[in-house]
Amino acid sequence: QVQLVESGGGLVQAGGSLRLSCAASGPIFRINAMDWYRQVPGKQRDLVAYINSGDITNYADSVKGRFTIFRDNAKNTVYLEMNSLKPEDTGVYYCHAAVQTTPLSSQVGYWGQGTQVTVSS
C-alpha cells in the first residue's frame, strides 16, 4: 500500500517560515502530480500548491510569491517552502499524490495524514 507521511508543521509567528515535507513509500512505479491542500475547521480542503511530473507548478492566489512547491523524484518527496507566513495560513496541510503502482496501472490518488500549521499574530 502506498503511504504518504508529512512532516514539518508547527507553531510559528507571523512573518516566519516553515518547510513541509511529504515522503511517499510503497509499491511506486511513478508519481505524477503532487499537491498540498489546506483545511480549516468547518471548511473544505482547498488546493494550495501543485506540481506535476514536468515540474510545472501552480499556486492559490493567496500564497503566490510566498510559497514554493518542489519535489525530489529520487526520494519520492514533495516539499512546500512557506515564507512570510500569515495567520490566515493556519490550518491542517495535507499532501496528495497521483501514483501509478505498475507501468500499466491507472494513477490513484493518495493522501497523507495531515500536519498542523499554526501562525500566530
PDB file of C-alpha atoms in Angstrom:
ATOM      1  CA  GLN A   1       0.000   0.000   0.000  1.00  0.00           C
ATOM      2  CA  VAL A   2       1.293   3.453  -0.892  1.00  0.00           C
ATOM      3  CA  GLN A   3       1.736   5.729   2.109  1.00  0.00           C
ATOM      4  CA  LEU A   4       2.385   9.457   2.333  1.00  0.00           C
ATOM      5  CA  VAL A   5       3.975  10.802   5.501  1.00  0.00           C
ATOM      6  CA  GLU A   6       4.085  14.550   6.132  1.00  0.00           C
ATOM      7  CA  SER A   7       6.355  16.421   8.498  1.00  0.00           C
ATOM      8  CA  GLY A   8       7.478  19.948   9.258  1.00  0.00           C
ATOM      9  CA  GLY A   9       4.360  21.578  10.658  1.00  0.00           C
ATOM     10  CA  GLY A  10       4.330  23.572  13.850  1.00  0.00           C
ATOM     11  CA  LEU A  11       3.729  26.915  15.506  1.00  0.00           C
ATOM     12  CA  VAL A  12       5.372  29.997  14.024  1.00  0.00           C
ATOM     13  CA  GLN A  13       4.958  33.743  14.395  1.00  0.00           C
ATOM     14  CA  ALA A  14       3.595  35.845  11.557  1.00  0.00           C
ATOM     15  CA  GLY A  15       6.355  36.648   9.097  1.00  0.00           C
ATOM     16  CA  GLY A  16       8.163  33.417   9.829  1.00  0.00           C
ATOM     17  CA  SER A  17       8.885  30.391   7.663  1.00  0.00           C
ATOM     18  CA  LEU A  18       8.259  26.670   7.654  1.00  0.00           C
ATOM     19  CA  ARG A  19       9.125  23.848   5.272  1.00  0.00           C
ATOM     20  CA  LEU A  20       6.731  20.935   4.943  1.00  0.00           C
ATOM     21  CA  SER A  21       7.836  17.574   3.593  1.00  0.00           C
ATOM     22  CA  CYS A  22       5.822  14.652   2.275  1.00  0.00           C
ATOM     23  CA  ALA A  23       7.523  11.342   1.567  1.00  0.00           C
ATOM     24  CA  ALA A  24       5.816   8.596  -0.409  1.00  0.00           C
ATOM     25  CA  SER A  25       6.643   4.929   0.119  1.00  0.00           C
ATOM     26  CA  GLY A  26       5.383   1.555  -1.006  1.00  0.00           C
ATOM     27  CA  PRO A  27       4.869  -0.015  -4.432  1.00  0.00           C
ATOM     28  CA  ILE A  28       5.521   3.052  -6.599  1.00  0.00           C
ATOM     29  CA  PHE A  29       6.233   2.928 -10.316  1.00  0.00           C
ATOM     30  CA  ARG A  30       5.737   6.634 -10.967  1.00  0.00           C
ATOM     31  CA  ILE A  31       4.356   9.640  -9.139  1.00  0.00           C
ATOM     32  CA  ASN A  32       2.615  12.113 -11.410  1.00  0.00           C
ATOM     33  CA  ALA A  33       1.132  15.242  -9.834  1.00  0.00           C
ATOM     34  CA  MET A  34       1.789  16.072  -6.193  1.00  0.00           C
ATOM     35  CA  ASP A  35      -0.182  18.681  -4.304  1.00  0.00           C
ATOM     36  CA  TRP A  36      -0.576  20.410  -0.982  1.00  0.00           C
ATOM     37  CA  TYR A  37      -4.027  21.231   0.394  1.00  0.00           C
ATOM     38  CA  ARG A  38      -5.085  23.211   3.459  1.00  0.00           C
ATOM     39  CA  GLN A  39      -8.143  22.652   5.596  1.00  0.00           C
ATOM     40  CA  VAL A  40      -9.544  24.705   8.458  1.00  0.00           C
ATOM     41  CA  PRO A  41     -12.360  23.540  10.749  1.00  0.00           C
ATOM     42  CA  GLY A  42     -15.777  23.673   9.123  1.00  0.00           C
ATOM     43  CA  LYS A  43     -14.441  24.328   5.634  1.00  0.00           C
ATOM     44  CA  GLN A  44     -13.497  22.257   2.628  1.00  0.00           C
ATOM     45  CA  ARG A  45      -9.982  21.216   1.808  1.00  0.00           C
ATOM     46  CA  ASP A  46      -8.504  23.799  -0.579  1.00  0.00           C
ATOM     47  CA  LEU A  47      -5.632  23.409  -3.026  1.00  0.00           C
ATOM     48  CA  VAL A  48      -2.584  25.445  -2.013  1.00  0.00           C
ATOM     49  CA  ALA A  49       0.076  24.323  -4.491  1.00  0.00           C
ATOM     50  CA  TYR A  50       0.516  21.791  -7.290  1.00  0.00           C
ATOM     51  CA  ILE A  51       3.481  20.341  -9.151  1.00  0.00           C
ATOM     52  CA  ASN A  52       3.325  17.839 -11.987  1.00  0.00           C
ATOM     53  CA  SER A  53       5.873  15.353 -13.268  1.00  0.00           C
ATOM     54  CA  GLY A  54       7.331  18.012 -15.551  1.00  0.00           C
ATOM     55  CA  ASP A  55       7.830  20.410 -12.640  1.00  0.00           C
ATOM     56  CA  ILE A  56       5.046  22.685 -13.800  1.00  0.00           C
ATOM     57  CA  THR A  57       3.667  24.436 -10.733  1.00  0.00           C
ATOM     58  CA  ASN A  58       0.518  26.288  -9.809  1.00  0.00           C
ATOM     59  CA  TYR A  59      -0.456  28.149  -6.655  1.00  0.00           C
ATOM     60  CA  ALA A  60      -3.517  29.511  -4.941  1.00  0.00           C
ATOM     61  CA  ASP A  61      -3.618  33.280  -5.343  1.00  0.00           C
ATOM     62  CA  SER A  62      -3.349  33.743  -1.577  1.00  0.00           C
ATOM     63  CA  VAL A  63       0.117  32.137  -1.436  1.00  0.00           C
ATOM     64  CA  LYS A  64       1.699  33.242  -4.721  1.00  0.00           C
ATOM     65  CA  GLY A  65       5.084  34.814  -4.138  1.00  0.00           C
ATOM     66  CA  ARG A  66       5.316  33.410  -0.608  1.00  0.00           C
ATOM     67  CA  PHE A  67       5.112  29.607  -1.011  1.00  0.00           C
ATOM     68  CA  THR A  68       7.217  27.371  -3.229  1.00  0.00           C
ATOM     69  CA  ILE A  69       6.480  23.744  -4.075  1.00  0.00           C
ATOM     70  CA  PHE A  70       9.249  21.486  -5.323  1.00  0.00           C
ATOM     71  CA  ARG A  71       9.954  17.770  -5.481  1.00  0.00           C
ATOM     72  CA  ASP A  72      12.815  15.295  -5.271  1.00  0.00           C
ATOM     73  CA  ASN A  73      11.859  12.402  -7.518  1.00  0.00           C
ATOM     74  CA  ALA A  74      14.750  10.241  -6.326  1.00  0.00           C
ATOM     75  CA  LYS A  75      13.290  10.407  -2.819  1.00  0.00           C
ATOM     76  CA  ASN A  76       9.590  10.375  -3.850  1.00  0.00           C
ATOM     77  CA  THR A  77       9.247  13.516  -1.766  1.00  0.00           C
ATOM     78  CA  VAL A  78       7.460  16.819  -2.256  1.00  0.00           C
ATOM     79  CA  TYR A  79       8.169  19.947  -0.248  1.00  0.00           C
ATOM     80  CA  LEU A  80       6.330  23.157   0.497  1.00  0.00           C
ATOM     81  CA  GLU A  81       8.515  26.081   1.454  1.00  0.00           C
ATOM     82  CA  MET A  82       6.339  28.658   3.211  1.00  0.00           C
ATOM     83  CA  ASN A  83       7.688  32.171   3.803  1.00  0.00           C
ATOM     84  CA  SER A  84       6.171  35.398   5.117  1.00  0.00           C
ATOM     85  CA  LEU A  85       3.544  33.360   6.897  1.00  0.00           C
ATOM     86  CA  LYS A  86       0.270  35.000   7.879  1.00  0.00           C
ATOM     87  CA  PRO A  87      -2.321  33.975  10.493  1.00  0.00           C
ATOM     88  CA  GLU A  88      -4.709  33.084   7.662  1.00  0.00           C
ATOM     89  CA  ASP A  89      -2.252  30.389   6.530  1.00  0.00           C
ATOM     90  CA  THR A  90      -3.184  28.440   9.663  1.00  0.00           C
ATOM     91  CA  GLY A  91      -4.705  25.025   9.060  1.00  0.00           C
ATOM     92  CA  VAL A  92      -4.011  21.356   8.566  1.00  0.00           C
ATOM     93  CA  TYR A  93      -1.888  20.806   5.487  1.00  0.00           C
ATOM     94  CA  TYR A  94      -2.424  17.594   3.547  1.00  0.00           C
ATOM     95  CA  CYS A  95      -0.195  16.093   0.908  1.00  0.00           C
ATOM     96  CA  HIS A  96      -1.774  14.365  -2.088  1.00  0.00           C
ATOM     97  CA  ALA A  97      -0.090  12.342  -4.811  1.00  0.00           C
ATOM     98  CA  ALA A  98      -1.294  10.691  -8.020  1.00  0.00           C
ATOM     99  CA  VAL A  99       0.575   7.384  -8.127  1.00  0.00           C
ATOM    100  CA  GLN A 100       0.989   4.587 -10.623  1.00  0.00           C
ATOM    101  CA  THR A 101       1.987   1.356  -8.911  1.00  0.00           C
ATOM    102  CA  THR A 102       2.804  -0.525 -12.136  1.00  0.00           C
ATOM    103  CA  PRO A 103       3.601   0.562 -15.736  1.00  0.00           C
ATOM    104  CA  LEU A 104       0.101  -0.426 -16.898  1.00  0.00           C
ATOM    105  CA  SER A 105      -1.976   0.724 -13.940  1.00  0.00           C
ATOM    106  CA  SER A 106      -4.027   3.883 -13.835  1.00  0.00           C
ATOM    107  CA  GLN A 107      -2.967   6.521 -11.397  1.00  0.00           C
ATOM    108  CA  VAL A 108      -4.619   6.515  -7.979  1.00  0.00           C
ATOM    109  CA  GLY A 109      -4.768   9.437  -5.554  1.00  0.00           C
ATOM    110  CA  TYR A 110      -3.333   9.022  -2.064  1.00  0.00           C
ATOM    111  CA  TRP A 111      -3.485  11.360   0.938  1.00  0.00           C
ATOM    112  CA  GLY A 112      -1.197  11.929   3.847  1.00  0.00           C
ATOM    113  CA  GLN A 113      -2.413  12.170   7.420  1.00  0.00           C
ATOM    114  CA  GLY A 114      -2.022  15.949   7.607  1.00  0.00           C
ATOM    115  CA  THR A 115       0.262  18.241   9.551  1.00  0.00           C
ATOM    116  CA  GLN A 116      -0.872  21.237  11.612  1.00  0.00           C
ATOM    117  CA  VAL A 117       0.474  24.682  10.802  1.00  0.00           C
ATOM    118  CA  THR A 118      -0.396  27.473  13.214  1.00  0.00           C
ATOM    119  CA  VAL A 119       0.663  31.060  12.556  1.00  0.00           C
ATOM    120  CA  SER A 120       0.301  33.423  15.491  1.00  0.00           C
ATOM    121  CA  SER A 121      -0.194  37.159  15.068  1.00  0.00           C
TER     122      SER A 121
END
